[in-house]
């Protein structure tokens, strides 16, 4: 599989590089980072602490797409619209793992998906793909007087909050309850006052090197159900992203999600 990685020298870019070298059947035909980054011109393998692989970091995605079968983007939200446009015009599928995306990305992804396969996933791990289903199922099964609260923790460098995964979990809970997901009513406990009925609450912890913890609590009268996932190694996101890329490179244009890639056995 011939891959271009965007955000090549970031934590995830390098984790994907290491996972790909372990897998063995991935060739990086491009490694893109932001203009002005000190890593431009460096060998991707060496940046990942491995022997050189002969792919140097550059900054122009469109110029790197000629020979690519798929793009994997774990960079910055400000780059997403441009990356989608470049991939659509070159006819190259794209996996977007970047989080904190602006509201206009969804429309742009729909338009690009007329020309190429597009998969946007705030979390590419097997465990969170399962957790999303469990949360949907719990929200569907439990009465609506169980309050839903989502708590997430990440390392001190993370920029967006609540995490894209926390929002995806909120979306899954909303879909299980058959109510519209409304990011505009996110509650961060900063506004005080009594908990509004039916609201989904989010709380955020930032610090240290936490790779990513998420707990969805269903809080009823006299009992509570907690569904949790803890990531201890970025390799889980990297392997999932590569699996998604392999899947996407053979699909027809359209929108896809991790549930299409990782086929879970029925949990209903
Ligand atoms: P990071 O800050 O370590 O790396 C981001 C990289 O992108 C850096 O090398 C940066 O220079 C580069 N970059 C910035 N602007 C760019 C641009 N315009 N074009 C190309 N490259 C650019 O961050 P990270 O921890 O690797 O995370 C990257 C993104 O992936 C974040 O949005 C994070 O939330 C998300 N993430 C997603 C998952 C998932 O499973 N989907 C898992 C972990 C992290």
Short mmCIF file of C-alpha atoms and ligand atoms in Angstrom, two decimals:
data_model
loop_
_atom_site.label_atom_id
_atom_site.label_comp_id
_atom_site.label_asym_id
_atom_site.label_seq_id
_atom_site.Cartn_x
_atom_site.Cartn_y
_atom_site.Cartn_z
CA UNK A 1 0.00 0.00 0.00
CA UNK A 2 1.45 3.36 -1.07
CA UNK A 3 0.67 5.92 1.66
CA UNK A 4 1.17 9.64 2.14
CA UNK A 5 1.20 10.59 5.82
CA UNK A 6 0.22 14.15 6.81
CA UNK A 7 1.43 15.40 10.19
CA UNK A 8 4.37 13.07 9.58
CA UNK A 9 6.59 14.16 12.44
CA UNK A 10 3.89 14.45 15.11
CA UNK A 11 3.25 11.91 17.88
CA UNK A 12 0.71 10.06 15.72
CA UNK A 13 2.63 10.45 12.44
CA UNK A 14 5.65 8.74 13.99
CA UNK A 15 3.51 6.06 15.71
CA UNK A 16 1.96 5.27 12.31
CA UNK A 17 5.41 5.14 10.72
CA UNK A 18 6.60 2.62 13.34
CA UNK A 19 3.43 0.51 13.07
CA UNK A 20 3.72 0.51 9.27
CA UNK A 21 7.33 -0.66 9.35
CA UNK A 22 6.24 -3.46 11.73
CA UNK A 23 3.40 -4.45 9.37
CA UNK A 24 5.77 -4.56 6.43
CA UNK A 25 3.53 -3.99 3.40
CA UNK A 26 3.33 -0.19 3.57
CA UNK A 27 5.44 2.15 1.46
CA UNK A 28 5.47 5.85 2.36
CA UNK A 29 5.47 7.77 -0.92
CA UNK A 30 5.09 11.08 0.90
CA UNK A 31 5.57 12.54 4.39
CA UNK A 32 4.01 15.97 4.83
CA UNK A 33 4.41 18.41 7.67
CA UNK A 34 3.75 22.14 8.04
CA UNK A 35 5.77 24.73 6.16
CA UNK A 36 8.66 25.95 8.28
CA UNK A 37 8.82 22.86 10.51
CA UNK A 38 12.38 22.01 11.52
CA UNK A 39 11.89 18.41 10.31
CA UNK A 40 11.45 19.36 6.63
CA UNK A 41 14.03 17.44 4.58
CA UNK A 42 14.62 14.83 7.31
CA UNK A 43 14.14 11.08 6.69
CA UNK A 44 10.81 9.79 8.07
CA UNK A 45 12.29 6.51 9.32
CA UNK A 46 15.09 8.26 11.20
CA UNK A 47 12.60 10.68 12.79
CA UNK A 48 10.71 7.62 14.07
CA UNK A 49 13.92 6.22 15.59
CA UNK A 50 14.28 3.57 12.86
CA UNK A 51 16.75 3.03 10.00
CA UNK A 52 16.29 5.47 7.09
CA UNK A 53 13.46 4.59 4.67
CA UNK A 54 14.33 7.09 1.94
CA UNK A 55 11.18 9.23 2.34
CA UNK A 56 11.90 12.82 3.29
CA UNK A 57 9.49 15.25 4.94
CA UNK A 58 8.09 17.85 2.54
CA UNK A 59 5.27 20.42 2.81
CA UNK A 60 3.22 20.21 -0.42
CA UNK A 61 0.54 17.51 -0.23
CA UNK A 62 -0.73 17.97 -3.82
CA UNK A 63 2.79 17.42 -5.16
CA UNK A 64 3.15 14.16 -3.20
CA UNK A 65 -0.09 12.54 -4.37
CA UNK A 66 0.95 11.35 -7.86
CA UNK A 67 1.83 7.83 -6.81
CA UNK A 68 -0.33 7.49 -3.69
CA UNK A 69 -3.10 4.96 -3.03
CA UNK A 70 -4.27 6.60 0.20
CA UNK A 71 -3.57 9.56 2.51
CA UNK A 72 -3.53 9.32 6.30
CA UNK A 73 -3.96 12.71 7.98
CA UNK A 74 -3.19 13.21 11.68
CA UNK A 75 -2.14 16.86 11.65
CA UNK A 76 -4.05 20.03 12.54
CA UNK A 77 -7.70 21.02 12.11
CA UNK A 78 -6.65 24.10 10.12
CA UNK A 79 -5.19 21.80 7.43
CA UNK A 80 -8.22 19.53 6.93
CA UNK A 81 -10.16 21.47 4.28
CA UNK A 82 -7.06 21.87 2.11
CA UNK A 83 -6.15 18.20 2.51
CA UNK A 84 -9.66 17.08 1.50
CA UNK A 85 -9.58 19.32 -1.57
CA UNK A 86 -6.12 18.10 -2.65
CA UNK A 87 -7.16 14.45 -2.29
CA UNK A 88 -10.47 14.96 -4.11
CA UNK A 89 -8.81 16.62 -7.07
CA UNK A 90 -6.11 13.91 -7.27
CA UNK A 91 -8.63 11.08 -6.77
CA UNK A 92 -6.83 9.71 -3.67
CA UNK A 93 -8.84 8.34 -0.68
CA UNK A 94 -8.23 9.99 2.70
CA UNK A 95 -8.37 8.80 6.32
CA UNK A 96 -8.66 11.80 8.66
CA UNK A 97 -7.80 11.15 12.30
CA UNK A 98 -7.30 14.82 13.18
CA UNK A 99 -9.74 16.06 15.84
CA UNK A 100 -11.17 19.45 16.80
CA UNK A 101 -12.46 19.84 13.24
CA UNK A 102 -14.45 22.95 12.30
CA UNK A 103 -18.17 22.67 11.56
CA UNK A 104 -17.63 23.29 7.83
CA UNK A 105 -15.52 20.14 7.44
CA UNK A 106 -18.58 17.92 7.30
CA UNK A 107 -20.00 19.64 4.20
CA UNK A 108 -16.57 19.60 2.54
CA UNK A 109 -16.22 15.88 3.34
CA UNK A 110 -19.66 15.20 1.80
CA UNK A 111 -18.61 16.99 -1.40
CA UNK A 112 -15.22 15.23 -1.54
CA UNK A 113 -16.96 11.89 -0.93
CA UNK A 114 -18.66 12.23 -4.32
CA UNK A 115 -15.19 11.77 -5.84
CA UNK A 116 -13.18 9.74 -3.31
CA UNK A 117 -13.63 7.47 -0.26
CA UNK A 118 -13.45 9.59 2.93
CA UNK A 119 -13.20 8.25 6.49
CA UNK A 120 -13.14 10.65 9.43
CA UNK A 121 -12.65 9.04 12.83
CA UNK A 122 -11.84 10.81 16.09
CA UNK A 123 -10.58 7.48 17.40
CA UNK A 124 -9.26 4.68 15.23
CA UNK A 125 -8.84 2.06 17.99
CA UNK A 126 -10.68 -1.25 18.10
CA UNK A 127 -11.71 -0.67 21.72
CA UNK A 128 -13.35 2.71 21.12
CA UNK A 129 -15.10 1.41 18.01
CA UNK A 130 -16.67 -1.19 20.33
CA UNK A 131 -17.30 1.37 23.10
CA UNK A 132 -19.30 3.56 20.69
CA UNK A 133 -21.61 0.61 20.03
CA UNK A 134 -21.92 -0.23 23.73
CA UNK A 135 -22.78 3.38 24.56
CA UNK A 136 -25.38 3.53 21.78
CA UNK A 137 -26.89 0.30 23.10
CA UNK A 138 -26.89 1.44 26.77
CA UNK A 139 -28.47 4.78 25.85
CA UNK A 140 -31.15 2.97 23.87
CA UNK A 141 -31.84 0.46 26.66
CA UNK A 142 -31.82 2.61 29.80
CA UNK A 143 -34.68 4.98 30.69
CA UNK A 144 -34.05 8.65 29.98
CA UNK A 145 -33.91 9.50 33.71
CA UNK A 146 -30.40 8.01 33.72
CA UNK A 147 -28.16 11.10 33.31
CA UNK A 148 -25.27 10.75 30.87
CA UNK A 149 -21.87 12.19 31.81
CA UNK A 150 -18.67 11.79 29.80
CA UNK A 151 -15.25 12.26 31.42
CA UNK A 152 -12.05 12.23 29.40
CA UNK A 153 -8.35 12.62 30.24
CA UNK A 154 -5.45 13.34 27.88
CA UNK A 155 -1.79 14.44 27.96
CA UNK A 156 -0.88 18.05 28.62
CA UNK A 157 -0.16 18.85 24.93
CA UNK A 158 -3.65 18.10 23.60
CA UNK A 159 -5.20 21.21 22.02
CA UNK A 160 -8.94 20.47 21.61
CA UNK A 161 -11.43 19.84 24.44
CA UNK A 162 -13.60 17.92 24.94
CA UNK A 163 -11.76 15.33 22.87
CA UNK A 164 -13.11 14.24 19.49
CA UNK A 165 -13.68 10.81 21.04
CA UNK A 166 -15.76 12.29 23.89
CA UNK A 167 -17.90 14.10 21.31
CA UNK A 168 -18.24 10.90 19.24
CA UNK A 169 -19.40 9.12 22.42
CA UNK A 170 -21.93 11.92 23.02
CA UNK A 171 -23.14 11.52 19.45
CA UNK A 172 -23.50 7.74 19.94
CA UNK A 173 -25.48 8.28 23.17
CA UNK A 174 -27.74 10.80 21.40
CA UNK A 175 -28.35 8.39 18.55
CA UNK A 176 -29.17 5.59 21.06
CA UNK A 177 -31.70 7.88 22.77
CA UNK A 178 -33.01 9.00 19.39
CA UNK A 179 -32.41 12.67 20.15
CA UNK A 180 -30.48 15.12 18.02
CA UNK A 181 -26.80 15.54 18.95
CA UNK A 182 -26.37 19.19 19.79
CA UNK A 183 -22.78 20.26 20.38
CA UNK A 184 -24.15 23.76 21.11
CA UNK A 185 -25.56 22.51 24.44
CA UNK A 186 -22.33 20.91 25.65
CA UNK A 187 -22.07 21.37 29.39
CA UNK A 188 -18.60 21.75 30.87
CA UNK A 189 -19.63 22.28 34.49
CA UNK A 190 -18.28 25.81 34.26
CA UNK A 191 -21.67 27.46 34.07
CA UNK A 192 -22.95 26.38 37.49
CA UNK A 193 -26.60 25.76 38.25
CA UNK A 194 -28.59 22.54 38.44
CA UNK A 195 -28.05 19.86 35.81
CA UNK A 196 -30.53 20.36 32.93
CA UNK A 197 -32.67 17.24 32.36
CA UNK A 198 -31.59 15.24 29.34
CA UNK A 199 -28.27 17.11 28.90
CA UNK A 200 -25.09 15.22 28.15
CA UNK A 201 -22.28 16.56 30.34
CA UNK A 202 -18.56 16.61 29.50
CA UNK A 203 -15.64 16.96 31.89
CA UNK A 204 -12.02 17.25 30.84
CA UNK A 205 -8.72 16.35 32.55
CA UNK A 206 -5.39 17.42 31.00
CA UNK A 207 -1.95 16.47 32.21
CA UNK A 208 1.14 14.29 32.06
CA UNK A 209 1.42 11.73 29.29
CA UNK A 210 -2.09 10.24 29.39
CA UNK A 211 -2.68 8.69 25.95
CA UNK A 212 -6.49 8.84 26.29
CA UNK A 213 -9.07 7.74 28.89
CA UNK A 214 -12.84 7.95 28.37
CA UNK A 215 -15.67 6.98 30.72
CA UNK A 216 -19.36 7.31 29.90
CA UNK A 217 -21.51 7.15 33.04
CA UNK A 218 -25.22 6.46 33.06
CA UNK A 219 -26.33 7.78 36.44
CA UNK A 220 -29.69 6.60 37.75
CA UNK A 221 -31.48 6.64 41.09
CA UNK A 222 -29.69 4.10 43.29
CA UNK A 223 -27.39 2.70 40.59
CA UNK A 224 -24.95 3.68 37.87
CA UNK A 225 -23.47 2.01 34.81
CA UNK A 226 -19.93 3.02 33.75
CA UNK A 227 -18.47 2.19 30.34
CA UNK A 228 -14.75 2.93 30.00
CA UNK A 229 -11.82 2.71 27.63
CA UNK A 230 -8.20 3.44 28.48
CA UNK A 231 -5.51 3.75 25.84
CA UNK A 232 -2.03 3.00 27.11
CA UNK A 233 -0.19 3.00 23.77
CA UNK A 234 -0.66 5.23 20.70
CA UNK A 235 0.07 2.15 18.57
CA UNK A 236 -3.63 1.19 18.87
CA UNK A 237 -4.65 4.34 16.94
CA UNK A 238 -1.80 3.82 14.47
CA UNK A 239 -2.71 0.21 13.68
CA UNK A 240 -6.39 1.17 13.34
CA UNK A 241 -5.52 4.05 10.99
CA UNK A 242 -3.43 1.74 8.79
CA UNK A 243 -6.23 -0.81 8.77
CA UNK A 244 -8.66 1.94 7.76
CA UNK A 245 -6.28 3.09 5.02
CA UNK A 246 -5.98 -0.43 3.61
CA UNK A 247 -9.78 -0.79 3.64
CA UNK A 248 -10.37 2.65 2.09
CA UNK A 249 -7.89 2.16 -0.75
CA UNK A 250 -10.21 -0.45 -2.32
CA UNK A 251 -13.59 1.27 -1.74
CA UNK A 252 -15.86 3.29 -4.02
CA UNK A 253 -16.25 7.02 -3.34
CA UNK A 254 -18.40 7.75 -0.26
CA UNK A 255 -18.31 8.36 3.50
CA UNK A 256 -17.04 5.57 5.77
CA UNK A 257 -16.51 5.09 9.52
CA UNK A 258 -14.41 2.77 11.69
CA UNK A 259 -17.40 0.49 12.15
CA UNK A 260 -17.15 -0.28 8.41
CA UNK A 261 -13.47 -1.19 8.81
CA UNK A 262 -13.59 -3.15 12.07
CA UNK A 263 -16.47 -5.57 11.73
CA UNK A 264 -17.69 -6.20 15.27
CA UNK A 265 -19.55 -9.38 16.09
CA UNK A 266 -23.14 -8.59 17.01
CA UNK A 267 -23.42 -7.12 20.51
CA UNK A 268 -27.16 -6.53 20.43
P1 LIG B 1 1.17 16.49 17.27
O1 LIG B 1 1.03 17.93 17.62
O2 LIG B 1 2.22 15.66 17.95
O3 LIG B 1 1.41 16.32 15.68
C1 LIG B 1 0.77 17.09 14.72
C2 LIG B 1 1.72 17.21 13.52
O4 LIG B 1 1.02 17.87 12.44
C3 LIG B 1 2.97 18.04 13.85
O5 LIG B 1 4.11 17.41 13.30
C4 LIG B 1 2.68 19.37 13.14
O6 LIG B 1 3.87 20.05 12.74
C5 LIG B 1 1.90 18.87 11.92
N1 LIG B 1 1.12 19.93 11.29
C6 LIG B 1 0.57 21.04 11.83
N2 LIG B 1 -0.04 21.78 10.88
C7 LIG B 1 0.13 21.11 9.72
C8 LIG B 1 -0.25 21.38 8.38
N3 LIG B 1 -0.94 22.48 8.05
N4 LIG B 1 0.09 20.46 7.41
C9 LIG B 1 0.78 19.34 7.73
N5 LIG B 1 1.20 19.07 8.99
C10 LIG B 1 0.87 19.93 9.96
O7 LIG B 1 -0.28 15.86 17.50
P2 LIG B 1 -0.67 14.30 17.60
O8 LIG B 1 -0.73 13.90 19.01
O9 LIG B 1 0.13 13.52 16.61
O10 LIG B 1 -2.19 14.39 17.09
C11 LIG B 1 -2.51 14.86 15.79
C12 LIG B 1 -4.02 14.90 15.65
O11 LIG B 1 -4.53 13.56 15.73
C13 LIG B 1 -4.72 15.68 16.77
O12 LIG B 1 -5.84 16.34 16.21
C14 LIG B 1 -5.15 14.59 17.73
O13 LIG B 1 -6.26 14.96 18.53
C15 LIG B 1 -5.51 13.50 16.75
N6 LIG B 1 -5.51 12.14 17.29
C16 LIG B 1 -6.42 11.29 16.77
C17 LIG B 1 -6.45 9.97 17.16
C18 LIG B 1 -7.42 9.02 16.51
O14 LIG B 1 -7.50 7.84 16.89
N7 LIG B 1 -8.15 9.47 15.49
C19 LIG B 1 -5.53 9.49 18.12
C20 LIG B 1 -4.60 10.38 18.63
C21 LIG B 1 -4.59 11.71 18.21
#
